[in-house]
Coordinates of C-alpha atoms in Angstrom, one line a residue:
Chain A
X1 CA -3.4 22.7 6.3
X2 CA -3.7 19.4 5.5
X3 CA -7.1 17.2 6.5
X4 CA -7.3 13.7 7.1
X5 CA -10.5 11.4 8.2
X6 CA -9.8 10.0 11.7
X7 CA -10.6 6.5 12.5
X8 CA -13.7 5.1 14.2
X9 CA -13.7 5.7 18.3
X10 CA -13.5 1.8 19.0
X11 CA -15.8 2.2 22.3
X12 CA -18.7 0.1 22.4
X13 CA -21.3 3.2 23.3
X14 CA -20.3 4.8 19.6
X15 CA -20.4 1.4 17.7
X16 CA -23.4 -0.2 19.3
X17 CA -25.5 3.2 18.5
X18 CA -24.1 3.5 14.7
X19 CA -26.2 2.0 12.7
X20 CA -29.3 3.7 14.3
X21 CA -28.0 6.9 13.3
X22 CA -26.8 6.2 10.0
X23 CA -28.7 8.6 6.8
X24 CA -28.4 7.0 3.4
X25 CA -27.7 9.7 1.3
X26 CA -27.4 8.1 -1.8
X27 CA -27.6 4.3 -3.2
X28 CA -24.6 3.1 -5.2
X29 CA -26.1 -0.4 -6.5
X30 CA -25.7 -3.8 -5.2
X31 CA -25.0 -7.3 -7.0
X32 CA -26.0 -10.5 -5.0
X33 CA -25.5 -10.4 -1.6
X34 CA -23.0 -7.0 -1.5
X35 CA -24.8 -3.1 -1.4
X36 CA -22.9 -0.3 -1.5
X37 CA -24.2 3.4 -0.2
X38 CA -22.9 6.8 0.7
X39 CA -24.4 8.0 4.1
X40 CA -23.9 10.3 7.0
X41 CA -24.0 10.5 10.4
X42 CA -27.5 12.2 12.4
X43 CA -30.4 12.2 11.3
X44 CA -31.9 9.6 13.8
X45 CA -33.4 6.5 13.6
X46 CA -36.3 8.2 11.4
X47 CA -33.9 7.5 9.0
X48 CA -34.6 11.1 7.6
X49 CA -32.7 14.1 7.1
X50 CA -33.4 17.0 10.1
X51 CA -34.4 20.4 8.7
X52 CA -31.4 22.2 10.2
X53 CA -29.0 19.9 8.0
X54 CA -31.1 20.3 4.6
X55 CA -29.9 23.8 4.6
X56 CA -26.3 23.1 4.2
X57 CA -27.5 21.5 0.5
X58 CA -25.8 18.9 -1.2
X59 CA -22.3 20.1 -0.6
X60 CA -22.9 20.7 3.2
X61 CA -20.2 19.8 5.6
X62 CA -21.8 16.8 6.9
X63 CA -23.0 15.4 3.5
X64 CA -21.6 11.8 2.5
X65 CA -19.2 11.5 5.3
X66 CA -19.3 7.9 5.2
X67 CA -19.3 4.8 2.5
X68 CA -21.7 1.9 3.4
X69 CA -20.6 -1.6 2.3
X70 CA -23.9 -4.2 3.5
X71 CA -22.8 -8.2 3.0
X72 CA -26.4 -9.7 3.6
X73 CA -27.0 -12.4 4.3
X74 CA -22.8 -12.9 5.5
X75 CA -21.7 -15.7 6.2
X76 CA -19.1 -16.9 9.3
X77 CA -16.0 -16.6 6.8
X78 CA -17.4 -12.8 5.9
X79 CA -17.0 -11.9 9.6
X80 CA -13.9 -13.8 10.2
X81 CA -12.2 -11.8 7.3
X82 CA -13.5 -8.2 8.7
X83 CA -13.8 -8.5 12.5
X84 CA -10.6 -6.2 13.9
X85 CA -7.6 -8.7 14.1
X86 CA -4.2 -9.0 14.6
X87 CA -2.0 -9.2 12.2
X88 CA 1.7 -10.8 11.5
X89 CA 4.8 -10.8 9.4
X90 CA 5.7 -13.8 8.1
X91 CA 8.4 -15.4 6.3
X92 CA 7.8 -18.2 4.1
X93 CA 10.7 -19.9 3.2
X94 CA 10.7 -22.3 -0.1
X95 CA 10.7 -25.2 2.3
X96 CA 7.6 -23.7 4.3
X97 CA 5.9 -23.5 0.9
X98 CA 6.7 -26.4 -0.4
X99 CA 6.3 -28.4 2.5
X100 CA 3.0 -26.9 4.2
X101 CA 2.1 -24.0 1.9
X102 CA 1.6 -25.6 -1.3
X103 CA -0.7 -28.6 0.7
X104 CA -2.7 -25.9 2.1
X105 CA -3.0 -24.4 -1.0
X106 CA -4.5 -27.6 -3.1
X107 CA -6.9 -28.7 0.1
X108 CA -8.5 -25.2 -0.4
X109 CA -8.6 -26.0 -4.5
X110 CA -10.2 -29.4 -3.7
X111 CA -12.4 -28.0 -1.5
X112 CA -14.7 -25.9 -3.9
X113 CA -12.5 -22.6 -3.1
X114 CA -12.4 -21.9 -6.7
X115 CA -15.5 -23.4 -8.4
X116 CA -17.0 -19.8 -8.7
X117 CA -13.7 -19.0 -10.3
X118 CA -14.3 -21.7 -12.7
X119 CA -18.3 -20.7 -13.1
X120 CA -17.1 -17.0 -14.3
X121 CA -14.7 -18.3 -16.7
X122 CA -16.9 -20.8 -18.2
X123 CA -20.0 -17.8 -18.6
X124 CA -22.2 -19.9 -16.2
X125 CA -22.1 -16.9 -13.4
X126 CA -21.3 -12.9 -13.3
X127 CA -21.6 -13.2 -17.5
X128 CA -23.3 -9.9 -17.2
X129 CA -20.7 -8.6 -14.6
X130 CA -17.4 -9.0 -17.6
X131 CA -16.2 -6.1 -18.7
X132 CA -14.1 -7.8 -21.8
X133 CA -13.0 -11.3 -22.2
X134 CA -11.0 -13.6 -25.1
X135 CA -13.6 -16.1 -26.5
X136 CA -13.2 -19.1 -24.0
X137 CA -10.9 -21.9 -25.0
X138 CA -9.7 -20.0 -28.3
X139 CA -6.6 -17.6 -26.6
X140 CA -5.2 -20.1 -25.5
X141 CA -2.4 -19.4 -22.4
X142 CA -3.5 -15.9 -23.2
X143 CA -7.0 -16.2 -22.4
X144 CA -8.6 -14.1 -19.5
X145 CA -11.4 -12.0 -18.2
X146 CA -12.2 -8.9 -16.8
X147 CA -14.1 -7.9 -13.9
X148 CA -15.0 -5.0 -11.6
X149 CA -13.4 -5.8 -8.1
X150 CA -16.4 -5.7 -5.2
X151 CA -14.5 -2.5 -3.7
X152 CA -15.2 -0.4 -7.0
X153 CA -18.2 1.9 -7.5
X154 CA -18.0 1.2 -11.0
X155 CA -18.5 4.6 -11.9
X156 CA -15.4 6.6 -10.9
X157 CA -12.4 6.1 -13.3
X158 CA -9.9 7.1 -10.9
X159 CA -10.9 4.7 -8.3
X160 CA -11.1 1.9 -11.2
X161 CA -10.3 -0.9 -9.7
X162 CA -10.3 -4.3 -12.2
X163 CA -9.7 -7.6 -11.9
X164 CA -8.1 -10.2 -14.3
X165 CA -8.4 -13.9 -14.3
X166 CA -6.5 -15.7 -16.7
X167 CA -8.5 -18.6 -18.3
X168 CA -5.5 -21.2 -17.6
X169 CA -5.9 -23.6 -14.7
X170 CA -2.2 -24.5 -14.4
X171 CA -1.2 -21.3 -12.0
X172 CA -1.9 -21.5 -8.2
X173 CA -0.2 -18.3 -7.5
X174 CA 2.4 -16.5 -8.1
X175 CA 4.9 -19.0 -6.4
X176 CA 4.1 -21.2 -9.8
X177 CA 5.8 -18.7 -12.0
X178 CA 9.1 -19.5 -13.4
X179 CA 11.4 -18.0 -15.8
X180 CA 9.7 -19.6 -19.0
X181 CA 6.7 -17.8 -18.1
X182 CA 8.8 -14.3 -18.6
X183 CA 7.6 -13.9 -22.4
X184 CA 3.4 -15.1 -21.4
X185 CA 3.8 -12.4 -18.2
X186 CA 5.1 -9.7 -20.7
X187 CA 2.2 -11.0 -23.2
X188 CA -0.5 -10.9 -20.3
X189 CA 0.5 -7.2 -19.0
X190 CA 0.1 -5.8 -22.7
X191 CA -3.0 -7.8 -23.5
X192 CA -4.5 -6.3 -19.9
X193 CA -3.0 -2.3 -20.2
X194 CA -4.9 -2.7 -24.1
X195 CA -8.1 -4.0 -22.8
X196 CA -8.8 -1.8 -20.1
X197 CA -7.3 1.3 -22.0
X198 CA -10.3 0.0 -24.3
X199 CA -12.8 -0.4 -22.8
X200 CA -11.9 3.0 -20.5
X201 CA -10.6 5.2 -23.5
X202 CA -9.9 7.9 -21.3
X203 CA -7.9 6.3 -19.1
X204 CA -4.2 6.0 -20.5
X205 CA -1.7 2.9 -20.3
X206 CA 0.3 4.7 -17.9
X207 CA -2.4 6.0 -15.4
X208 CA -2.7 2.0 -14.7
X209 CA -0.9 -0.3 -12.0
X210 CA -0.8 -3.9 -12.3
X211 CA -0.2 -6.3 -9.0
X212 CA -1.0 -9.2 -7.4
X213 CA -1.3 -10.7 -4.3
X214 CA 0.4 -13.0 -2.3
X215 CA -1.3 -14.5 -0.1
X216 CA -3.7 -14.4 -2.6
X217 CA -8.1 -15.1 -1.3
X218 CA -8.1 -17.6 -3.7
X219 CA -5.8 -19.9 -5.5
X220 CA -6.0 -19.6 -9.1
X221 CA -4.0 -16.8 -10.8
X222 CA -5.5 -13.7 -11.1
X223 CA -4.2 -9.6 -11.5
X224 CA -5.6 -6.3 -9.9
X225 CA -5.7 -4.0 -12.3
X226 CA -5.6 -0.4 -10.7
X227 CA -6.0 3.6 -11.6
X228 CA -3.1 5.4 -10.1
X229 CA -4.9 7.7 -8.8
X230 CA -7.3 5.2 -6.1
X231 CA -6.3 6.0 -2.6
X232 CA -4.1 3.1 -1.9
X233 CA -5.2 0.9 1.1
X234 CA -4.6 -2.7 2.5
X235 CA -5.4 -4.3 -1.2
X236 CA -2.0 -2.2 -2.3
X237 CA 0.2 -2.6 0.5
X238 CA 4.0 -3.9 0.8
X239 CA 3.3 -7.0 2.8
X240 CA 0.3 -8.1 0.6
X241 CA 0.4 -6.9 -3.2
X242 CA 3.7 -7.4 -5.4
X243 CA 4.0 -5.5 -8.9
X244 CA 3.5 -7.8 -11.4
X245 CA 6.7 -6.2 -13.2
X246 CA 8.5 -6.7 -10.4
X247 CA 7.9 -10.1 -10.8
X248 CA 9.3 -10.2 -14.1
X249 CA 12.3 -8.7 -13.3
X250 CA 12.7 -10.7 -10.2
X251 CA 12.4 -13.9 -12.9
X252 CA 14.2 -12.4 -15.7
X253 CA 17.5 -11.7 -13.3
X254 CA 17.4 -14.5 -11.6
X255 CA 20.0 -17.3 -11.8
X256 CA 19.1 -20.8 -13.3
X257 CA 17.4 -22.5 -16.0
X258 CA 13.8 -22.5 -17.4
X259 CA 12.5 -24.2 -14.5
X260 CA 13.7 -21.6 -12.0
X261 CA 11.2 -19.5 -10.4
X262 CA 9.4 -17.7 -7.7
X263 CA 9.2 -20.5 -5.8
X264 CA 12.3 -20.1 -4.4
X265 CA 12.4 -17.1 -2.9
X266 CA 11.7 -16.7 0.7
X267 CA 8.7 -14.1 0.9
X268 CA 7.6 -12.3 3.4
X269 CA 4.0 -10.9 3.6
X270 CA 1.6 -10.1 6.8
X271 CA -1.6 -12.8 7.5
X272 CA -4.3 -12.0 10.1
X273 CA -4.5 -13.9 13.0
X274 CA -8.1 -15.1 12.4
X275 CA -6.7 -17.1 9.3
X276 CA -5.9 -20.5 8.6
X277 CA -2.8 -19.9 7.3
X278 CA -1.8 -18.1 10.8
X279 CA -3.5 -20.9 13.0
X280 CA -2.5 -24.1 11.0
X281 CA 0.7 -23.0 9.7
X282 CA 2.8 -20.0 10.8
X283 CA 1.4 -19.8 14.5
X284 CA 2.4 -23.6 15.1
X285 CA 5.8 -22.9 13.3
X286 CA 6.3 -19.6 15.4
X287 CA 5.8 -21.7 18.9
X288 CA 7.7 -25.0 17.7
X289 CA 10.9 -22.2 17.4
X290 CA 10.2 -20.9 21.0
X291 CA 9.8 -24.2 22.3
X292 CA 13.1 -25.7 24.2
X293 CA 14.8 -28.0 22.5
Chain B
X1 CA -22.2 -3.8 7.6
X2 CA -18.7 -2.6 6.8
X3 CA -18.3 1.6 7.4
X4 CA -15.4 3.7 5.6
X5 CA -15.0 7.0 5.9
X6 CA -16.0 8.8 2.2
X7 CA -13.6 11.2 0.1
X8 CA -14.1 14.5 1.2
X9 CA -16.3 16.7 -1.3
X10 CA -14.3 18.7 -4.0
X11 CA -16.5 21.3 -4.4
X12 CA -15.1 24.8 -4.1
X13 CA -18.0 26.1 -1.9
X14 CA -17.2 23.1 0.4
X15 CA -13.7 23.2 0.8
X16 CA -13.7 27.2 1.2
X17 CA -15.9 26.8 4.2
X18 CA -14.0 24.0 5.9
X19 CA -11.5 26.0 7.5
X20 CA -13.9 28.0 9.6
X21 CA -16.3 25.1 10.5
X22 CA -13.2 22.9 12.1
X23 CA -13.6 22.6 15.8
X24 CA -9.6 21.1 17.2
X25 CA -11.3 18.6 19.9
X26 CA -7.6 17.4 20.9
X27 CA -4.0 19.1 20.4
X28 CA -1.5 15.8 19.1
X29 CA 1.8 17.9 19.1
X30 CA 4.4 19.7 17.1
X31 CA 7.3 19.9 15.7
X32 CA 9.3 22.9 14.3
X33 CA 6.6 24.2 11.3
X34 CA 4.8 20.8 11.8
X35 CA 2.1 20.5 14.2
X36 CA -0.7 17.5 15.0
X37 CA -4.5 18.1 16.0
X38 CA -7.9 16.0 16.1
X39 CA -10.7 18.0 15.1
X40 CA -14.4 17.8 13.8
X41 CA -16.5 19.4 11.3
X42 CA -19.4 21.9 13.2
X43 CA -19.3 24.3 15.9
X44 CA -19.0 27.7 13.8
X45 CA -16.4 30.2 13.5
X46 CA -15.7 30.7 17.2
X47 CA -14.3 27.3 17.2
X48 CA -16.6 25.9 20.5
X49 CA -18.3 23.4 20.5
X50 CA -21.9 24.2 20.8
X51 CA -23.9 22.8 23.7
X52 CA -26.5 20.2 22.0
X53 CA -23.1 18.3 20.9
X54 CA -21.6 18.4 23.8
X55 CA -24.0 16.2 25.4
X56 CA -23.1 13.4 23.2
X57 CA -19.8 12.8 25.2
X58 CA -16.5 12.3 24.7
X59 CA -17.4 9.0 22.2
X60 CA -20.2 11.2 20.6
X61 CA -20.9 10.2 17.1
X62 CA -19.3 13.4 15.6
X63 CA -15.9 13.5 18.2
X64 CA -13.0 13.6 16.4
X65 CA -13.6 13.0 12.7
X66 CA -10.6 14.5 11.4
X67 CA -6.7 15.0 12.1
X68 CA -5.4 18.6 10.7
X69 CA -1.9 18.2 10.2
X70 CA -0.3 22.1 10.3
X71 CA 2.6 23.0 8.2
X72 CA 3.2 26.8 9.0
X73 CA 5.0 28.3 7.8
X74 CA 4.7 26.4 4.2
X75 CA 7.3 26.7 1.3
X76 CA 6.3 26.7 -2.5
X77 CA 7.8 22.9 -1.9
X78 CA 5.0 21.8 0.2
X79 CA 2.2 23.1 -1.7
X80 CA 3.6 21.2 -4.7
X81 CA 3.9 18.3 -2.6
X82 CA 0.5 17.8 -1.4
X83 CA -1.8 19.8 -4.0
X84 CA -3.8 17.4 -5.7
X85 CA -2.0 16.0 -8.7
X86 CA -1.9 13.5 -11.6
X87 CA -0.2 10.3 -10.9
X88 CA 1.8 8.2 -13.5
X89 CA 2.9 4.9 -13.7
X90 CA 6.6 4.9 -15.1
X91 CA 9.4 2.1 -16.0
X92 CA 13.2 3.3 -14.9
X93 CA 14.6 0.9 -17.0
X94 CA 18.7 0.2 -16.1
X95 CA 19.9 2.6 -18.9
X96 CA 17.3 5.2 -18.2
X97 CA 18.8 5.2 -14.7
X98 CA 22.5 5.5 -15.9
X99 CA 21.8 8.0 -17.9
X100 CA 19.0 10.8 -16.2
X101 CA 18.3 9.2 -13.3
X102 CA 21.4 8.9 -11.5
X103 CA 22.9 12.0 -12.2
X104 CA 19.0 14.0 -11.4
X105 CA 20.2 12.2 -8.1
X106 CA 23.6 13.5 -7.9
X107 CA 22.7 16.8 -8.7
X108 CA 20.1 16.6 -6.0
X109 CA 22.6 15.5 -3.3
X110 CA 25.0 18.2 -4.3
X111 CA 22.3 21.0 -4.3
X112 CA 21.9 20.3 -0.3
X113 CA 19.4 17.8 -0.4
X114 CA 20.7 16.1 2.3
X115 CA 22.3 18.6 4.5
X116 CA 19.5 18.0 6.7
X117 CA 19.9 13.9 7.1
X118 CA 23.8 14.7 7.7
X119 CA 22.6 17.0 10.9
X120 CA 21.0 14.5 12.1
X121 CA 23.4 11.4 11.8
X122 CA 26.2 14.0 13.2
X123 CA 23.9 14.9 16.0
X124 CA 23.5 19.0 15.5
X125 CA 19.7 18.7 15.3
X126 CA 16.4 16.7 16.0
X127 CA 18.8 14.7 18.7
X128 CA 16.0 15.1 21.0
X129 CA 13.9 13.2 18.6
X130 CA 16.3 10.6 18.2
X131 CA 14.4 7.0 20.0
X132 CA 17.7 5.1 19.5
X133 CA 20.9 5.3 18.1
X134 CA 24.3 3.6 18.0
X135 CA 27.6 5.5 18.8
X136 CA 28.4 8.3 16.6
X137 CA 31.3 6.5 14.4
X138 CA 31.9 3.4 16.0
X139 CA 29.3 1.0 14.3
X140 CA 30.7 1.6 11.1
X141 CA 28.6 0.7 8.2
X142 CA 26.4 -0.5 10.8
X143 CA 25.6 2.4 12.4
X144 CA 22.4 4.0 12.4
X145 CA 19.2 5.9 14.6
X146 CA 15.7 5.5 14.6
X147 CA 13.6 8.7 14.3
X148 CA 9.9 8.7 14.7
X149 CA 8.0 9.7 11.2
X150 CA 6.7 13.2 10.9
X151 CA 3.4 11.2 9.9
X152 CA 3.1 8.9 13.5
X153 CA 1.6 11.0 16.4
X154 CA 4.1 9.5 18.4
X155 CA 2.1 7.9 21.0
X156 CA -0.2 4.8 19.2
X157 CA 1.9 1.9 19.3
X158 CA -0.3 0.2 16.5
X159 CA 0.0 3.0 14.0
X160 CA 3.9 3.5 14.8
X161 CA 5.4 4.9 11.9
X162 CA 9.8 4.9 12.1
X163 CA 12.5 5.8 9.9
X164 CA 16.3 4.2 10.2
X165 CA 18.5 6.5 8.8
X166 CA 22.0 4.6 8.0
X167 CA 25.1 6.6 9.1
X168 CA 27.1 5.3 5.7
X169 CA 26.8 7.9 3.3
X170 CA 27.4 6.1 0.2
X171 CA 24.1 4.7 -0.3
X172 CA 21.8 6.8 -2.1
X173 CA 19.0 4.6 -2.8
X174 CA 18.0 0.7 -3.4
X175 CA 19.7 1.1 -6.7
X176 CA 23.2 1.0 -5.0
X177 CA 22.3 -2.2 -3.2
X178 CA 24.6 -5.1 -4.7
X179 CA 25.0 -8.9 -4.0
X180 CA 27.9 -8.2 -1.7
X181 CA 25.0 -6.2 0.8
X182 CA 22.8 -8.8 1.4
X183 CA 25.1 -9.6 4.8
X184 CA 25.2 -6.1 5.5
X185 CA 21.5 -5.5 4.8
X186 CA 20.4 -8.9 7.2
X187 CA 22.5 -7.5 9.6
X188 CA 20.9 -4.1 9.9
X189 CA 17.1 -5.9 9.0
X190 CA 18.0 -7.6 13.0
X191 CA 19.1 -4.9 14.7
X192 CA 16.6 -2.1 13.8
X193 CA 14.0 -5.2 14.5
X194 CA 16.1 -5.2 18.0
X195 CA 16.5 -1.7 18.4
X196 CA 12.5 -1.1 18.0
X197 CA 11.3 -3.7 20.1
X198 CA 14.0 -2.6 22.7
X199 CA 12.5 0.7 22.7
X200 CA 8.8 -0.5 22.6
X201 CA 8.8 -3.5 24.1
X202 CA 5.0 -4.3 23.8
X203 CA 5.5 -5.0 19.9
X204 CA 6.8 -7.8 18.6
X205 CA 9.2 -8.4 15.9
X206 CA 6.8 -10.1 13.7
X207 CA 4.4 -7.1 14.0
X208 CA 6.6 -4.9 12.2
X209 CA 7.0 -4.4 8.6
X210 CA 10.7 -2.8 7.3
X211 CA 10.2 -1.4 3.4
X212 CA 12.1 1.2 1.7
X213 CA 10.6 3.5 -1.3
X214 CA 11.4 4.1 -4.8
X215 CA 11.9 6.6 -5.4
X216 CA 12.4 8.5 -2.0
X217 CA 12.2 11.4 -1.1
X218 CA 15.9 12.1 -0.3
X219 CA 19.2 10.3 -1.6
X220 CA 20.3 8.9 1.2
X221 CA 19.6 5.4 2.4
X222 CA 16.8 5.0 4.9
X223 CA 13.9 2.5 6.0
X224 CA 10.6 2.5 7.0
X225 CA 9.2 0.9 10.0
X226 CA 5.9 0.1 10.7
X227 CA 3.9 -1.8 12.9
X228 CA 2.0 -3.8 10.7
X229 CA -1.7 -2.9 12.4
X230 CA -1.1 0.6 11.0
X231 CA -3.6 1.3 8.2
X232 CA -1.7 1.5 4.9
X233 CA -1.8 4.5 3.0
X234 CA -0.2 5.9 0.1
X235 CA 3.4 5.3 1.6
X236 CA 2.9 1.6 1.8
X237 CA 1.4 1.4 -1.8
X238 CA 2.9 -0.8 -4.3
X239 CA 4.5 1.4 -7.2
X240 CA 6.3 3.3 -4.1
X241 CA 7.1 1.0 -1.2
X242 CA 9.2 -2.3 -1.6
X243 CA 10.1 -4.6 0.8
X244 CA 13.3 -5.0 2.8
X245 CA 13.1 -8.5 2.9
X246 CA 12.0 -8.7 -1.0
X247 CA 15.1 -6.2 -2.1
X248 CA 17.5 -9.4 -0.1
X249 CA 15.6 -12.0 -1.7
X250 CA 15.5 -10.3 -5.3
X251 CA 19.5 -10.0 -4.6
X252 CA 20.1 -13.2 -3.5
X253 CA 19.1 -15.1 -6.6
X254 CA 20.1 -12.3 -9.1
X255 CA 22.9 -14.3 -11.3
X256 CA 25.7 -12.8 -11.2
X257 CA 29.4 -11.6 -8.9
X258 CA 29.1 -9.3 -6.1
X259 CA 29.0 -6.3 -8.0
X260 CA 25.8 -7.3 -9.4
X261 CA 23.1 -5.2 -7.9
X262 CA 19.8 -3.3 -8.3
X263 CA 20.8 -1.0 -10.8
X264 CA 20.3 -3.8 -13.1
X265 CA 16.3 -4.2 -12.6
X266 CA 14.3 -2.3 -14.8
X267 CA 12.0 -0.4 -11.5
X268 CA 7.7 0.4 -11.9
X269 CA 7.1 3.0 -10.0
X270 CA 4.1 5.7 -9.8
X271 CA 5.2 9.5 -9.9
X272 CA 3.3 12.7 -9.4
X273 CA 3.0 15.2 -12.8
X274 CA 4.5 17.6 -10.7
X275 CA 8.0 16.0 -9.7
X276 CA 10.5 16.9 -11.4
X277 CA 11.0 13.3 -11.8
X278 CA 8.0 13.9 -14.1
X279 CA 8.9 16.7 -16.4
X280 CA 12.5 16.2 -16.4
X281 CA 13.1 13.0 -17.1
X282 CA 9.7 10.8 -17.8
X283 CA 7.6 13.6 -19.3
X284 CA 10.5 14.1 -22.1
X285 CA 10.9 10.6 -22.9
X286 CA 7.0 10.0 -23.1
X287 CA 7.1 12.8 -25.6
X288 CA 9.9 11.3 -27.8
X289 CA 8.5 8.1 -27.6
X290 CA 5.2 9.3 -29.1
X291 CA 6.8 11.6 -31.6
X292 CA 7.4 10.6 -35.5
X293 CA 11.1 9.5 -36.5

C-alpha cells in the first residue's frame, strides 16, 4: 500500500475557513519577510490544541500534516508568482531569444532585478545568511557564494537545498554559455560538490544534484545545488531545471568554434500565464501565428 | 500564506497504526493488481466515518487527505521498488555505457523484460486501455499507441499522465537516438501532440509536456506525456526525466555524420541503492575508484 498526500479541495468554503483552523505545531524560523512553520489542521480558532488530539502525542495521526510558508508583508509580484495559474510550453527559438528574449532579459537587469544579487555578493546583505564563499574579487571567474535556498529548513540534510551565485557579472543565463566556458563549468561544478561536501561532511559528492534554471527568476547566473534525496517538485522539473552536466555535454558535443554555444539551441520550457514573459512575448507570438495572413 | 502538505512521520508507532486509521472517502479505480482510492486519516478500525466529521461536508477540512494506491498482490519487485532507499547521483560516461551498461540492457531485454510492451503493441493485452493507436503494422516506424499511466486516475485532465509506446523495436533507450532520427523523432513529437489533443480535445498542444527518462524502466522506446498543470514529482525530476524536444536539439548541433548519436554524451542521472543499476554496475566502479592501485 502505497500513501500519497492529496491536494487541497479548491472550493471556496474549505479555503476561505483555513486559516482559522490552522494549529502551529512547531516554528521553523523566519529571515526578513519569509516564516516558515509545521501545523495541522483542527484545533479552532483558539489556536490551541483540543484535549481529544493531545492524546495521540507527538507522533499522532494528525500531527504536522501541513508546512506553513508566511510572505508578510507580500508584495503584488509575491501573489502574482503563487496565485493558481496556467501554465504553457514554449519554444524559444535562437531568433526569439535573440530578438525579444535577450531585450527582456537586460530591461529586467536595468531595472534593479538584480541589485540584491549584487548586495549578497559584495557582503552588504544576507552576510550572515552564506554558508561559504571565495574572498570577493580574489577567485577570480571562479568566485562564488553559497546560500540556503528560501524553500530549505536549513536543518534537514536530505532536503538540503543550496544555492550558488557565481561572483562574475558577465553571465545572464545559461543561453550565455559557450563552448570556451566548458573547462570554467567543469571548474565551477568541482569547486561547488567540494564546498558543500565541506561544509555538510556527511553528505557525499554523489548524494548531490547540480541544475539550473531556465527561465531562470533572475538574470545573473546562478546553480541549485540539491540532496538527491529532496522530494523533487516544480524547482526540479523537465520544463524548468536543466542539469548543469548536461549542459556541458550539450557544449562539449556540439559543432563549431569557441564562440558556439547554448544560444543556439531552440529550448523549450513551460512559463505561467501571469508572467511577463507569457504576456509580452510568447502569448503575442502564439496569436500573431493564428492570425490570418 | 503559502500551505504544503508536510512529509508523513517516520516513526514506527505512526506508520504501524496508519493502516487501520485510513477511512477510503472515494473508490478512483483499478486495474489488474493495481487499484486507486481517496481516503483520510480518522474514523477508527471499522473504517466509517464518525458522525461529528460528517457534519463538516463533503469540502470538510479533513475530506480526502490522501490517495492509497493498492498493489495486491505485490512481488518482491515492488517492495524493492518503492521501500524507502538511498539515492545516488551517477555519470554513465560513453565507455561505461559500451561496456556494462548496454549489455545490463541486453540482458534485461532477453530475460523478458519486455514481453509485456510487445503484448501490448501486438494487441493481446491492455487493448481496452489503449486511448489511441495507429494501425497494427502499417505506420511503420511511425507507428505507435497512447496508453494512460498507471500513475493518472484517468479522469483529471490537468494531471493527465500518458505514455507512447513506439511500435519499432529497435530502440531501447535515448542512447540509440542518432542524428539521422531527428526527422523521425519531430515527426512522432507532432503526431502524439495530435493524437492527444484529438482524444482530449479541451487541452492544448502547448499545455503538454513530451520527456523521456534515463534510465527507464524498460528497454524499449517510450514517452511521457503530461499536461503541464500536473504537479511534478519524482518522474519529472531532473537527473531522471529529459526532454523530447531537448534530446532533438542536443542532436541537432552534435558535430558529427548521421551515425552520430546519444551514446556519445557522457548521461547524470540519480539511481536508487537498490537497482541493480547500483550494485552492478555503479556500486563496483565507485569501489574501484576509491581503492589503492
Amino acid at each position: 500500500m502505497l500513501l500519497e498526500r492529496a491536494p487541497f479541495p479548491a472550493a471556496e468554503s474549505y479555503l476561505g475557513r483555513l486559516p482559522t483552523e490552522l494549529t502551529v505545531v512547531r516554528d521553523l524560523g523566519a529571515n526578513d519577510i519569509y516564516g516558515w512553520a509545521m501545523a495541522r489542521l483542527g484545533g479552532g480558532a483558539s489556536g490551541r490544541e483540543p484535549e481529544a488530539d493531545k492524546e495521540e502525542g507527538p507522533d499522532g495521526c494528525r500531527a504536522e500534516d501541513l508546512k506553513v510558508n508566511l510572505i508578510y508583508p507580500c508584495t503584488e509580484a509575491h501573489v502574482k508568482k503563487y496565485r493558481r495559474q496556467g501554465v504553457r510550453s514554449v519554444s524559444e527559438t535562437a531568433d526569439i531569444y535573440r530578438r525579444l528574449v535577450r531585450p527582456y532579459m537586460e530591461k529586467k537587469r536595468e531595472g534593479g532585478g538584480i541589485q540584491w544579487v549584487v548586495n549578497i555578493i559584495e557582503g552588504k546583505t544576507e552576510a550572515e545568511d552564506v554558508i561559504y564563499r571565495t574572498r570577493l574579487g580574489e577567485a577570480g571567474d571562479e568566485g562564488f557564494l553559497l546560500l540556503p535556498d528560501l524553500n530549505w529548513d536549513r536543518r534537514t540534510l536530505e532536503a538540503l537545498h543550496l544555492l550558488a551565485i557565481v561572483e562574475r557579472r558577465d553571465i545572464w543565463s545559461l543561453r550565455d554559455l559557450k563552448k570556451k566556458d566548458i573547462s570554467w563549468l567543469r571548474q565551477m561544478r568541482s569547486k561547488l560538490l567540494l564546498a558543500t561536501t565541506a561544509a555538510y561532511p556527511s553528505i557525499e559528492p554523489d548524494q548531490l544534484k547540480l541544475y539550473v534554471h531556465y527561465q531562470p527568476t533572475y538574470y545573473h547566473f546562478h546553480i541549485h545545488i540539491v540532496h538527491v534525496a529532496l522530494e523533487p517538485g516544480a524547482t526540479q522539473a523537465t520544463g524548468k531545471a536543466i542539469g548543469l552536466e548536461s549542459i556541458i555535454e550539450t557544449l562539449a558535443l556540439m559543432e563549431g568554434g569557441e564562440e558556439a554555444g547554448m544560444d543556439r539551441l531552440c529550448l523549450h520550457y513551460t512559463v505561467g500565464e501571469a508572467s511577463a514573459l507569457w504576456s509580452e512575448i510568447f502569448a503575442p507570438l502564439k496569436r500573431s501565428e493564428r492570425a490570418p495572413r
